[in-house]
Coordinates of N, CA and C in Angstrom, one line a residue:
Chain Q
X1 N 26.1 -87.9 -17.8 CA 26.7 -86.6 -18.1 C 27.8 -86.8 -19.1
X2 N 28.1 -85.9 -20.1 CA 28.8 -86.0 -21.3 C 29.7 -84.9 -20.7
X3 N 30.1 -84.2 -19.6 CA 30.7 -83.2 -19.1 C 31.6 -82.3 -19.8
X4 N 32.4 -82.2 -20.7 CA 33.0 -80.6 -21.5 C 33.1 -81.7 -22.9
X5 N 32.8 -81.1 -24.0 CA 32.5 -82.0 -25.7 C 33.2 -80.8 -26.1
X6 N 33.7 -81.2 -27.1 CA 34.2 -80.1 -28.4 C 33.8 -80.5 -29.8
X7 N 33.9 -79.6 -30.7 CA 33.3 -80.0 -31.7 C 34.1 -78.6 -32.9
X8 N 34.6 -79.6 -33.8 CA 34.7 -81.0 -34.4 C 35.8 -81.3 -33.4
X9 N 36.6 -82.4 -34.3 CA 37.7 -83.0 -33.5 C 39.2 -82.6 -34.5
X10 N 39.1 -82.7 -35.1 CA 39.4 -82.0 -36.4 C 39.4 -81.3 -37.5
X11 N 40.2 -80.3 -37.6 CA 39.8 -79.5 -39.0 C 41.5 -79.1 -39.7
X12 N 41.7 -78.9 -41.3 CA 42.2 -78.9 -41.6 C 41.6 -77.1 -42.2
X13 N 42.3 -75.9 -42.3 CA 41.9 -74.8 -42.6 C 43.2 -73.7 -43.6
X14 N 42.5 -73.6 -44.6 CA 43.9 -72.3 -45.5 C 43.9 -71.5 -45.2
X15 N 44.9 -70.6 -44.8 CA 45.3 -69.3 -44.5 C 44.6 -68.2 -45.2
X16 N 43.9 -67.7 -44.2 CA 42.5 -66.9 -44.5 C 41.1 -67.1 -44.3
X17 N 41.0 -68.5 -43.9 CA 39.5 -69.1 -43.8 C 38.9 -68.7 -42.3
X18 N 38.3 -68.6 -42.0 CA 37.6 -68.4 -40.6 C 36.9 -70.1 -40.2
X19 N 36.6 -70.1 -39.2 CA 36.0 -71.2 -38.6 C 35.4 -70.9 -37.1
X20 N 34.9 -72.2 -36.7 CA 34.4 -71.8 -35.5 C 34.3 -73.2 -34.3
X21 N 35.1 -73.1 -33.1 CA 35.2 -74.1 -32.4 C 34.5 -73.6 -31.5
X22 N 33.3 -74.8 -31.1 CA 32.1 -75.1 -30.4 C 33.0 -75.6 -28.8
X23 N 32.6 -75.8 -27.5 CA 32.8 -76.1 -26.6 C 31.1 -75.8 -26.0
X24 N 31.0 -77.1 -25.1 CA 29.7 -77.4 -24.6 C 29.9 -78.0 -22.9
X25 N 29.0 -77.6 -22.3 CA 29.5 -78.3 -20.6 C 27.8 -78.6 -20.2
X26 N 27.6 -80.0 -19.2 CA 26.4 -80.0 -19.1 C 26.4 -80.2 -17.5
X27 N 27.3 -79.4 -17.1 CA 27.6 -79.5 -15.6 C 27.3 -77.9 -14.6
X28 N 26.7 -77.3 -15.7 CA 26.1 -76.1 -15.3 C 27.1 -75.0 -14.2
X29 N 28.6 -74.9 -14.8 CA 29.4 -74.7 -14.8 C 29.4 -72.8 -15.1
X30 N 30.2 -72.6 -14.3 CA 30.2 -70.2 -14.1 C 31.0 -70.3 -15.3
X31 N 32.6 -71.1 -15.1 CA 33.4 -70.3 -15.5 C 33.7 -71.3 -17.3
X32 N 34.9 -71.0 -17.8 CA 34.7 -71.3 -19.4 C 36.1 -70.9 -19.9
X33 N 36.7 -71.7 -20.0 CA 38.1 -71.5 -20.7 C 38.5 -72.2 -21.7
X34 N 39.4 -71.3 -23.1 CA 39.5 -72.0 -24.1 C 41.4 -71.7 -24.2
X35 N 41.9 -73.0 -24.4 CA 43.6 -72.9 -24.2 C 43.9 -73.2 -25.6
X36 N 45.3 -73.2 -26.1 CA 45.9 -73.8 -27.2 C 46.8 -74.5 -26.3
X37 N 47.5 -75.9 -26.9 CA 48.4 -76.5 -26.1 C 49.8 -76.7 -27.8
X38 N 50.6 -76.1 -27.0 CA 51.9 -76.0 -28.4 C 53.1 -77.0 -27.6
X39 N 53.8 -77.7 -28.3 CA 54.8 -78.5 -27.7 C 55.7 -77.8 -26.7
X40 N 56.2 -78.1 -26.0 CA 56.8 -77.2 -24.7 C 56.5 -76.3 -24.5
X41 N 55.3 -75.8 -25.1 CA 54.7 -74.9 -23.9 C 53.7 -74.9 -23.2
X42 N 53.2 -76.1 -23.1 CA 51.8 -76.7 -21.7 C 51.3 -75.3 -22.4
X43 N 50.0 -75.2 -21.8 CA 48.5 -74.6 -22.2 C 48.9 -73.4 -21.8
X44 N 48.3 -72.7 -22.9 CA 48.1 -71.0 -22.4 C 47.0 -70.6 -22.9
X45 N 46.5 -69.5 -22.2 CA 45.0 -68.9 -21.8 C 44.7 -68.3 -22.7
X46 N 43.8 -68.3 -23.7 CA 43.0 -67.6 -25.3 C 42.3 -66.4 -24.3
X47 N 41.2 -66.9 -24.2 CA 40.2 -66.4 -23.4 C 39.3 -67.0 -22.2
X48 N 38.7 -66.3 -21.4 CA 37.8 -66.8 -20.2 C 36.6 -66.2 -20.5
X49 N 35.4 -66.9 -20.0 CA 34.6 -66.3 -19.4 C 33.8 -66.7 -18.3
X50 N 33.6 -65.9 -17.0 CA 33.2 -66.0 -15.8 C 31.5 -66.0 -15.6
X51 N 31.0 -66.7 -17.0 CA 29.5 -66.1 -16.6 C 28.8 -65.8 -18.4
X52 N 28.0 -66.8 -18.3 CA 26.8 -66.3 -19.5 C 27.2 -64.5 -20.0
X53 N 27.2 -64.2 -21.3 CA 27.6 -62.9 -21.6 C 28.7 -62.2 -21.3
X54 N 29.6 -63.0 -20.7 CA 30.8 -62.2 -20.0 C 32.1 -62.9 -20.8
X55 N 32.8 -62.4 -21.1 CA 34.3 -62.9 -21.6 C 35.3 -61.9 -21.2
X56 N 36.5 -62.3 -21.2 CA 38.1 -61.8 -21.2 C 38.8 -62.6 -22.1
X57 N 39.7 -61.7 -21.9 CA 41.2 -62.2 -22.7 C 42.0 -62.6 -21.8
X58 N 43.3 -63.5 -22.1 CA 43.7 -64.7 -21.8 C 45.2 -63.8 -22.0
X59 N 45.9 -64.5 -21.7 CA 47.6 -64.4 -22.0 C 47.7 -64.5 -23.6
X60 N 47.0 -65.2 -24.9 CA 47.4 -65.0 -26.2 C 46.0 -65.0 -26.9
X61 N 45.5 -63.9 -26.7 CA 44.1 -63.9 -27.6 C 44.1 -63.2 -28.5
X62 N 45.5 -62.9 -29.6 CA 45.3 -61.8 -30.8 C 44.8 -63.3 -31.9
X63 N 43.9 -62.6 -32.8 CA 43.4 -63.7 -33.8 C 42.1 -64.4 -33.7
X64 N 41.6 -64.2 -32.1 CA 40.7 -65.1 -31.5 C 39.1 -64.1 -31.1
X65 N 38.2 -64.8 -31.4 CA 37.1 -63.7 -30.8 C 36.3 -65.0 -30.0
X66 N 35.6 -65.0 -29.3 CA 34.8 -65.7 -28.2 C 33.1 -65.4 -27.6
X67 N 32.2 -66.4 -27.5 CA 30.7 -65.7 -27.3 C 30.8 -66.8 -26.4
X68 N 30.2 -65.9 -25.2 CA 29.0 -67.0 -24.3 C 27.7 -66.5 -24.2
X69 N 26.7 -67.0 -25.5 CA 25.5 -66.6 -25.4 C 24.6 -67.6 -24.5
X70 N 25.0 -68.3 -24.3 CA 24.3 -69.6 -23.3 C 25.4 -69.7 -22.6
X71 N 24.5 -69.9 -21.3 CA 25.8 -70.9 -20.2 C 26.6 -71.9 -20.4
X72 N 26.0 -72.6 -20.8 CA 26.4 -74.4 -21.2 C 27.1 -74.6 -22.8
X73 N 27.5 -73.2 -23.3 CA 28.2 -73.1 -24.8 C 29.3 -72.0 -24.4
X74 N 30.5 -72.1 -25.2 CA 31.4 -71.1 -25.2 C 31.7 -71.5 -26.4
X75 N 31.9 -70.4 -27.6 CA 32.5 -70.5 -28.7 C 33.8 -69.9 -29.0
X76 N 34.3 -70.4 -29.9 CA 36.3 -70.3 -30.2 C 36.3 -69.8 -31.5
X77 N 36.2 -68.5 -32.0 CA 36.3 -68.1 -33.9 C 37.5 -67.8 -34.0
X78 N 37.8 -68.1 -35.1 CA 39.2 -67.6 -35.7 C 38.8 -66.7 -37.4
X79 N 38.9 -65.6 -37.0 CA 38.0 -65.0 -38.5 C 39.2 -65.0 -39.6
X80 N 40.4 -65.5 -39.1 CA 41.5 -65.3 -40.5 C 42.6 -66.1 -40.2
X81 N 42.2 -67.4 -40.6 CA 43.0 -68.1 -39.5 C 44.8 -67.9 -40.5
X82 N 45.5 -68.2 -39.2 CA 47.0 -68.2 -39.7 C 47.7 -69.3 -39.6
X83 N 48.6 -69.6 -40.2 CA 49.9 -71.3 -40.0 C 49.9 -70.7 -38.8
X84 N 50.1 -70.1 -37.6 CA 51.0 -69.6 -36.2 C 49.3 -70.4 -35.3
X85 N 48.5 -70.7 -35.8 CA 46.9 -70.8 -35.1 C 47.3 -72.3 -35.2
X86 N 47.9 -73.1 -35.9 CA 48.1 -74.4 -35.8 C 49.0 -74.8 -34.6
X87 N 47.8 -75.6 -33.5 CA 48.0 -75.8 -32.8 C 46.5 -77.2 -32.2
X88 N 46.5 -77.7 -30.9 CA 45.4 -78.3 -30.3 C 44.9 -77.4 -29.3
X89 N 43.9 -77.2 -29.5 CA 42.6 -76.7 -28.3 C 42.0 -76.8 -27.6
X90 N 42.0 -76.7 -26.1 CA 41.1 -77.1 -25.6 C 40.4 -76.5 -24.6
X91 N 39.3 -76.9 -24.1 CA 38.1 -76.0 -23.6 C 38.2 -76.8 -21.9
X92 N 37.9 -75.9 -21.4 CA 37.8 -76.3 -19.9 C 36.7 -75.7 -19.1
X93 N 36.1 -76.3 -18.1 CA 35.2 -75.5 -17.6 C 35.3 -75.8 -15.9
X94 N 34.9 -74.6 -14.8 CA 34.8 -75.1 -13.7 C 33.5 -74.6 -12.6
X95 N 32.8 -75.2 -11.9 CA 32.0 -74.0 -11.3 C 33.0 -73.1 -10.3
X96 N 32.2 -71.9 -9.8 CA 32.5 -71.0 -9.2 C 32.3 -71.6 -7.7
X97 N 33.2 -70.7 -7.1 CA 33.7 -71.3 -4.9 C 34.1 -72.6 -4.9
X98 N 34.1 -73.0 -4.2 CA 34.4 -74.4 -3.8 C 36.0 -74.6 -3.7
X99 N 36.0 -76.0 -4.6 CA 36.7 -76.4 -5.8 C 37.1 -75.6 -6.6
X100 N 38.7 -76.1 -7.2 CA 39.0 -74.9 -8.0 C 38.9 -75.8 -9.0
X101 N 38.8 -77.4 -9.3 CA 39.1 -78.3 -9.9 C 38.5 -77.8 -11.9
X102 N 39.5 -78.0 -12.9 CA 39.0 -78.0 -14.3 C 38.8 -78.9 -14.9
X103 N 37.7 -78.9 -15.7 CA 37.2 -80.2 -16.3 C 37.7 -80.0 -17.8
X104 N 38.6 -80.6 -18.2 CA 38.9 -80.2 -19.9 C 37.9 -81.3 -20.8
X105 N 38.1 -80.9 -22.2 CA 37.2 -81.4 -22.8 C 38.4 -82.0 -23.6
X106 N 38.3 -82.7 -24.8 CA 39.1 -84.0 -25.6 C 40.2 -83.4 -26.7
X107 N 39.9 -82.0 -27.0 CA 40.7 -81.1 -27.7 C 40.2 -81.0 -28.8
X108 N 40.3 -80.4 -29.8 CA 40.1 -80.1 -31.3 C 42.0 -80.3 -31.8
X109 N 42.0 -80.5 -32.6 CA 43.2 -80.2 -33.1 C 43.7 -79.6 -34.8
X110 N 44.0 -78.6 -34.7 CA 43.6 -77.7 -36.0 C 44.8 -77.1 -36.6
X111 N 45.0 -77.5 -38.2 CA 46.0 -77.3 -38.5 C 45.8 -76.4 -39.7
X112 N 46.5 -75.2 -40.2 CA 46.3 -74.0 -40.8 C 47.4 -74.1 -42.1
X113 N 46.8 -74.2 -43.2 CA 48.2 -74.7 -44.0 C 48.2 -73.0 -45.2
Chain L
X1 N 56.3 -62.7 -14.0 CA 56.1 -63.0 -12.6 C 55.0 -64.4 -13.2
X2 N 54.1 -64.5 -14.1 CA 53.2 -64.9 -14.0 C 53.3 -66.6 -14.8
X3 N 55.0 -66.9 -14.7 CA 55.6 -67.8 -15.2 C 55.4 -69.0 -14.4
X4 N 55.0 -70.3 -14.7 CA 55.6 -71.4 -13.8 C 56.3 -72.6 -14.5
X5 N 57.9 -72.5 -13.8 CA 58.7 -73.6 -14.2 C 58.6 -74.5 -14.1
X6 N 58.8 -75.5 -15.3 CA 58.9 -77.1 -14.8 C 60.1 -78.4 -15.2
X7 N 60.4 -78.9 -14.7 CA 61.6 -79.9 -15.4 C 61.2 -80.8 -14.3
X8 N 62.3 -82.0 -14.9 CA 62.7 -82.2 -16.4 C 61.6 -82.0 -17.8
X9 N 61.9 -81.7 -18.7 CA 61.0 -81.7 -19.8 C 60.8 -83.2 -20.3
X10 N 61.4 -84.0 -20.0 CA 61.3 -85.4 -20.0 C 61.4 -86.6 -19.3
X11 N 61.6 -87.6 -19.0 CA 61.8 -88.3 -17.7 C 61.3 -89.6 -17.9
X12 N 62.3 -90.6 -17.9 CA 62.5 -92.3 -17.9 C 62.9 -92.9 -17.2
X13 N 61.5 -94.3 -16.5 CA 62.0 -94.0 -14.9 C 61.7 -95.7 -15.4
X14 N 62.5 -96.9 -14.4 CA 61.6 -98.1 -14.7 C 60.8 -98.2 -13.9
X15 N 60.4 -99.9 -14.4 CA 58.6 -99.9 -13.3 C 59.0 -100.2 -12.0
X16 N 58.3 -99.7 -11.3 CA 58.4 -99.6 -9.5 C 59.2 -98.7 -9.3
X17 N 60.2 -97.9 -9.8 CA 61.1 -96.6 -9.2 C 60.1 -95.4 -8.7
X18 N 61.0 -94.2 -8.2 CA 59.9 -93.3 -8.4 C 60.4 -92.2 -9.3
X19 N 59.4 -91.4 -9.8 CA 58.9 -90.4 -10.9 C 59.1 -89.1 -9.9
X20 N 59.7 -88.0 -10.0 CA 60.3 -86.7 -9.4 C 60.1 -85.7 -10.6
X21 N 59.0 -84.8 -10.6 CA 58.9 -83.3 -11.3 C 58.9 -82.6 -10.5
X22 N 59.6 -81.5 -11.2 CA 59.8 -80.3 -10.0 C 59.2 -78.6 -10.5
X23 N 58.1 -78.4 -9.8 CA 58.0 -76.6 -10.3 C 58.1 -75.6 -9.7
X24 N 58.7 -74.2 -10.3 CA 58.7 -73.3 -9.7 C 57.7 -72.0 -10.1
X25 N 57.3 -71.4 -9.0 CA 56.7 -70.3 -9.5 C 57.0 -68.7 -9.1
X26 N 56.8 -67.6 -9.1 CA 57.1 -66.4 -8.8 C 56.4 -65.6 -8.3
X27 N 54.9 -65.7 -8.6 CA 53.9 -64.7 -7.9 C 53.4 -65.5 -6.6
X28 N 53.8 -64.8 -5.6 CA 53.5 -65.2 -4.3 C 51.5 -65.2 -4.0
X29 N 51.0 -64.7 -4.9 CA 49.5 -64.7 -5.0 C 48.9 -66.2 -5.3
X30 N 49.6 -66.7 -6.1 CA 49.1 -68.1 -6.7 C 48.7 -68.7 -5.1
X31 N 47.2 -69.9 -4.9 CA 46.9 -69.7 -3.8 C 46.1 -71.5 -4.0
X32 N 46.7 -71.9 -5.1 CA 46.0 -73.5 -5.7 C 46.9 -73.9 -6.3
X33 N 47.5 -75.2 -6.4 CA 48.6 -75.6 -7.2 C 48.2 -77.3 -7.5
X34 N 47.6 -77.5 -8.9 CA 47.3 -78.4 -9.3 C 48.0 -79.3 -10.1
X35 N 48.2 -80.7 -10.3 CA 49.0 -81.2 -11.4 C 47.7 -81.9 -12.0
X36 N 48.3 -81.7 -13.8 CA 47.0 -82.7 -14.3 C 48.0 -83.5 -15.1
X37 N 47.4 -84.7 -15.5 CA 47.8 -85.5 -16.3 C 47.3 -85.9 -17.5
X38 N 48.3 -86.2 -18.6 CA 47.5 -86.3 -19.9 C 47.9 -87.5 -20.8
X39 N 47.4 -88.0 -21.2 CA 47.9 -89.0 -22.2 C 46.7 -88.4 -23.5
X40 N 47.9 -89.3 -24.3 CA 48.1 -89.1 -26.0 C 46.6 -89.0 -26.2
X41 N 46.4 -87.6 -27.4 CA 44.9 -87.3 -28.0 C 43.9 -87.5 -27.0
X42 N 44.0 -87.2 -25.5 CA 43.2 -86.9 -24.5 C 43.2 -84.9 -23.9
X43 N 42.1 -84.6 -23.3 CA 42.3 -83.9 -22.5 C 43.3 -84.2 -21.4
X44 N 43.6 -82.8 -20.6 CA 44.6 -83.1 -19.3 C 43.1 -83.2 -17.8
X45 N 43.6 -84.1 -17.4 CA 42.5 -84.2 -16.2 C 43.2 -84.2 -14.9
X46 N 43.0 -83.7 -14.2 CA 43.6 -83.6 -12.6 C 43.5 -84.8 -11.8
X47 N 45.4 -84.5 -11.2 CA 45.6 -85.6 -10.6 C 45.5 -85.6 -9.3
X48 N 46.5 -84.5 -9.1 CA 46.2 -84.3 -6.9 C 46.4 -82.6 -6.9
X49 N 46.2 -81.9 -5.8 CA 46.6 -80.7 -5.8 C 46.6 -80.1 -4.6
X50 N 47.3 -79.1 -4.1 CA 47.5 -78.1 -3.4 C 47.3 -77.0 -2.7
X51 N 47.0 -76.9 -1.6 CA 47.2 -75.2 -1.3 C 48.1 -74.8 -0.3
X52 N 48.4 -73.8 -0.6 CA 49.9 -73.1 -0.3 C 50.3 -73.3 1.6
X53 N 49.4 -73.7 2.2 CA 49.3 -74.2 3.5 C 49.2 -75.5 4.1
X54 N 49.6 -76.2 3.1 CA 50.1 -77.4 3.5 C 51.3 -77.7 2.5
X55 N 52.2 -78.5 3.4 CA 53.9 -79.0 3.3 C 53.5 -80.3 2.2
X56 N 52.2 -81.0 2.1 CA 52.7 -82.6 2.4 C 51.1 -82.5 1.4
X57 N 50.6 -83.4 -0.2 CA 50.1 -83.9 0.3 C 50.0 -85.3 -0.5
X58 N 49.1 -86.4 0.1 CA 49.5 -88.4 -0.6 C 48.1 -88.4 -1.5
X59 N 48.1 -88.3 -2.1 CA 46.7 -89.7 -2.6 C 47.7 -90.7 -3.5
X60 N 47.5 -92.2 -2.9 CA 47.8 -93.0 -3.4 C 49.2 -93.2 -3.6
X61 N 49.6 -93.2 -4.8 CA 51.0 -93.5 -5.2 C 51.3 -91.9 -5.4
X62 N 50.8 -90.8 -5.2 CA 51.0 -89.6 -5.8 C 51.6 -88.8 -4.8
X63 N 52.3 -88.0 -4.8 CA 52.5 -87.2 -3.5 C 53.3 -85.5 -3.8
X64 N 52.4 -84.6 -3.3 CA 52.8 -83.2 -4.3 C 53.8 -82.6 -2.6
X65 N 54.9 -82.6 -3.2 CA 55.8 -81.4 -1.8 C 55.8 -80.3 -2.4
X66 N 55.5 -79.7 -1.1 CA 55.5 -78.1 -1.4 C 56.4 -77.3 -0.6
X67 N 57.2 -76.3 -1.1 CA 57.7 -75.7 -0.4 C 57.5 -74.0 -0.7
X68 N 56.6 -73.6 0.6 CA 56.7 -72.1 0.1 C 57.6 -71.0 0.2
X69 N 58.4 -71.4 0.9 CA 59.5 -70.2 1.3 C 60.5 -70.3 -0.3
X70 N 60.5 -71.7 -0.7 CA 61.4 -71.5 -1.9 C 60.3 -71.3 -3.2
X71 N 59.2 -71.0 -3.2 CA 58.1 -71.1 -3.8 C 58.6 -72.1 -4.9
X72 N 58.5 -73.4 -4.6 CA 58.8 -74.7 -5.6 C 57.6 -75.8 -4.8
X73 N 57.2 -76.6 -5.7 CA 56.5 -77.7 -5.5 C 56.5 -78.8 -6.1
X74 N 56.4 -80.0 -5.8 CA 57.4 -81.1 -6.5 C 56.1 -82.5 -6.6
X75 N 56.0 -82.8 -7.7 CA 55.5 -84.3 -8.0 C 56.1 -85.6 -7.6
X76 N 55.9 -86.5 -6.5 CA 56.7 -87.5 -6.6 C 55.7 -88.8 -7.2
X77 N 55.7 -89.8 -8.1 CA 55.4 -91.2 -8.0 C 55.7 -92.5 -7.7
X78 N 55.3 -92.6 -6.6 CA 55.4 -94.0 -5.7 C 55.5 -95.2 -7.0
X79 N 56.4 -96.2 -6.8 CA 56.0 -97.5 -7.6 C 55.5 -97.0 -9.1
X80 N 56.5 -96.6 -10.3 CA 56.2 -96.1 -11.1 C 55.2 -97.2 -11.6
X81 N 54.6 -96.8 -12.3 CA 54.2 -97.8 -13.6 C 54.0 -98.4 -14.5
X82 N 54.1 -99.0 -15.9 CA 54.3 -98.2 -17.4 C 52.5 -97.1 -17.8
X83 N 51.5 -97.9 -16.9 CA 50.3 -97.1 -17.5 C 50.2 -96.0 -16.6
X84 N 51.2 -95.6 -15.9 CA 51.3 -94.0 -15.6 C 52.5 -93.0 -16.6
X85 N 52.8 -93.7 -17.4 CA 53.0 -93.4 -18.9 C 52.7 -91.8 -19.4
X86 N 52.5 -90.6 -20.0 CA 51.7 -89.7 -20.0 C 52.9 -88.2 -20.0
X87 N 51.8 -87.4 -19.7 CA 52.2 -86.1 -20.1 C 51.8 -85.4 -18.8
X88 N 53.2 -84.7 -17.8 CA 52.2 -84.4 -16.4 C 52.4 -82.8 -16.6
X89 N 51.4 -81.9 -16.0 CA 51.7 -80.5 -16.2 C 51.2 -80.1 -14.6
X90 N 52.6 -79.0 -14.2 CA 51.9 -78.5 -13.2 C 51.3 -77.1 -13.4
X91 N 50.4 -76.4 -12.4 CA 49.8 -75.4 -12.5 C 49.7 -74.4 -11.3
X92 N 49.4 -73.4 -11.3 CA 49.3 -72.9 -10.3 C 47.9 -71.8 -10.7
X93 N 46.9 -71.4 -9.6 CA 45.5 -71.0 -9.7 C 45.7 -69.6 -8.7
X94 N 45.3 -68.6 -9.8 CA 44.7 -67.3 -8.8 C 44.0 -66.4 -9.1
X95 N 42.7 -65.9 -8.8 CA 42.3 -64.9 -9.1 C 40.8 -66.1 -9.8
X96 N 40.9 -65.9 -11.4 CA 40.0 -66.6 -11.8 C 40.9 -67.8 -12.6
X97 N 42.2 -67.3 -12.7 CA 42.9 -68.3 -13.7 C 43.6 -69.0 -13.2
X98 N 44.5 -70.4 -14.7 CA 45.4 -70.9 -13.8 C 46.6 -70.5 -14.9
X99 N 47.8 -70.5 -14.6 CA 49.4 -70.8 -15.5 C 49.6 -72.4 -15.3
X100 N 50.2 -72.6 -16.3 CA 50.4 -73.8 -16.5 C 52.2 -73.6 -17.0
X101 N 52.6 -75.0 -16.2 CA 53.8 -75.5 -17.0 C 54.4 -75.9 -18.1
X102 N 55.8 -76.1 -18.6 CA 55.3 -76.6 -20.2 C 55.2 -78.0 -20.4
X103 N 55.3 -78.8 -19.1 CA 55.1 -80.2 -18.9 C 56.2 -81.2 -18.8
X104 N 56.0 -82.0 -18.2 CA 57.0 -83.0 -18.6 C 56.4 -84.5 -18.9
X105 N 57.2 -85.2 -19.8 CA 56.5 -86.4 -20.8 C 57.4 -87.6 -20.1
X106 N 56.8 -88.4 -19.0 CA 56.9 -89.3 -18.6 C 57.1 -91.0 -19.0
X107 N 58.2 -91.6 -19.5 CA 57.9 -92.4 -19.9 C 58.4 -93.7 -18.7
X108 N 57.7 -95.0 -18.4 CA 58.3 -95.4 -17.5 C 58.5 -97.2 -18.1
X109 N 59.3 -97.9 -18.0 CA 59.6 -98.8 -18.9 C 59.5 -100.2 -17.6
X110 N 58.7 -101.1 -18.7 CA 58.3 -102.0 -18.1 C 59.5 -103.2 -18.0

């Protein structure tokens, strides 16, 4: 099991460009979260989604749009990106009851010049 | 409300001492309290965690106190190490989400 991948690992982007960060889980996982992690401020919440076709917003989702057209995919767009988007990303995933336990993935790290 | 504190923001311990983070939180709802750990150009992966009904708990060299009446919960590490080295963050889980702390960067000298 390759359990939460991201894709790329890096990207360098000019102010204005759009892009698109991939997150993948092969643990057949409900739920799906995409964080930005900024220096002193540990991770905060973009968006979630609880379920194939379902998304929310997070504590800082202005800039950000999100699809879960497959279970096992959640995507991260940024249609205009800004210098304030430079930051590292990363995707988490967890099943639903149990465990509350998150599985993160390796991060993307994207810088907006 | 939906804040959780953490300090020290940094922390230099030598090898075999112990390692002490401390967090607070505010929403009496939070009902899971996880710490994960991270080292450099990694994800954060979980280390031990919590629910609000228990005082105490160990794995290993790890040990999370909890106190709910002060709503604070605290990371201790047994016998530091240097390869416990890293970036620790605590968390707290409710509803469908979690908050996270802004972390603290552990460095422990051999």
């Amino acid at each position: 099991n390759a359990g939460v991948t991201q894709t790329p690992k890096f990207r360098v982007l000019k102010t204005g460009q759009s892009m698109t960060l991939l997150c993948a889980q092969d643990m057949n996982h409900e739920y799906m979260y995409w964080y930005r992690q900024d220096p002193g401020m540990g991770l905060r919440l973009i968006h979630y989604s609880v379920g194939e076709g379902t998304t929310a917003k997070g504590e800082v989702p202005d800039g950000y749009n999100v699809s879960r057209l497959k279970k096992q995919n959640f995507l991260l767009g940024l249609e205009s990106a800004a210098p304030s988007q430079t930051s590292v990303y990363f995707c988490a995933s967890r099943r639903q009851g149990g465990t509350v336990e998150q599985y993160f993935g390796p991060g993307t790290r994207l810088t907006v010049t | 409300q939906q804040q959780v504190k953490q300090s020290p923001q940094s922390l230099i311990v030598q090898k075999g001492g112990i390692s002490i983070i401390n967090c607070a939180y505010e929403n009496t709802a939070f009902d899971y309290f996880p710490w994960y750990q991270q080292f450099p150009g990694k994800g954060p992966a979980l280390l031990i965690a919590i629910r609000p009904d228990v005082s105490e708990k160990k794995e290993g060299r790890f040990t999370i106190s909890f106190n709910k009446s002060a709503k604070q919960f605290s990371l201790h590490i047994m016998d530091s190490q240097p390869g416990d080295s890293a970036t620790y963050f605590c968390a707290a889980f409710y509803g469908q989400n979690f908050v996270f702390g802004p972390g603290t960067r552990l460095s422990v000298l051999p």
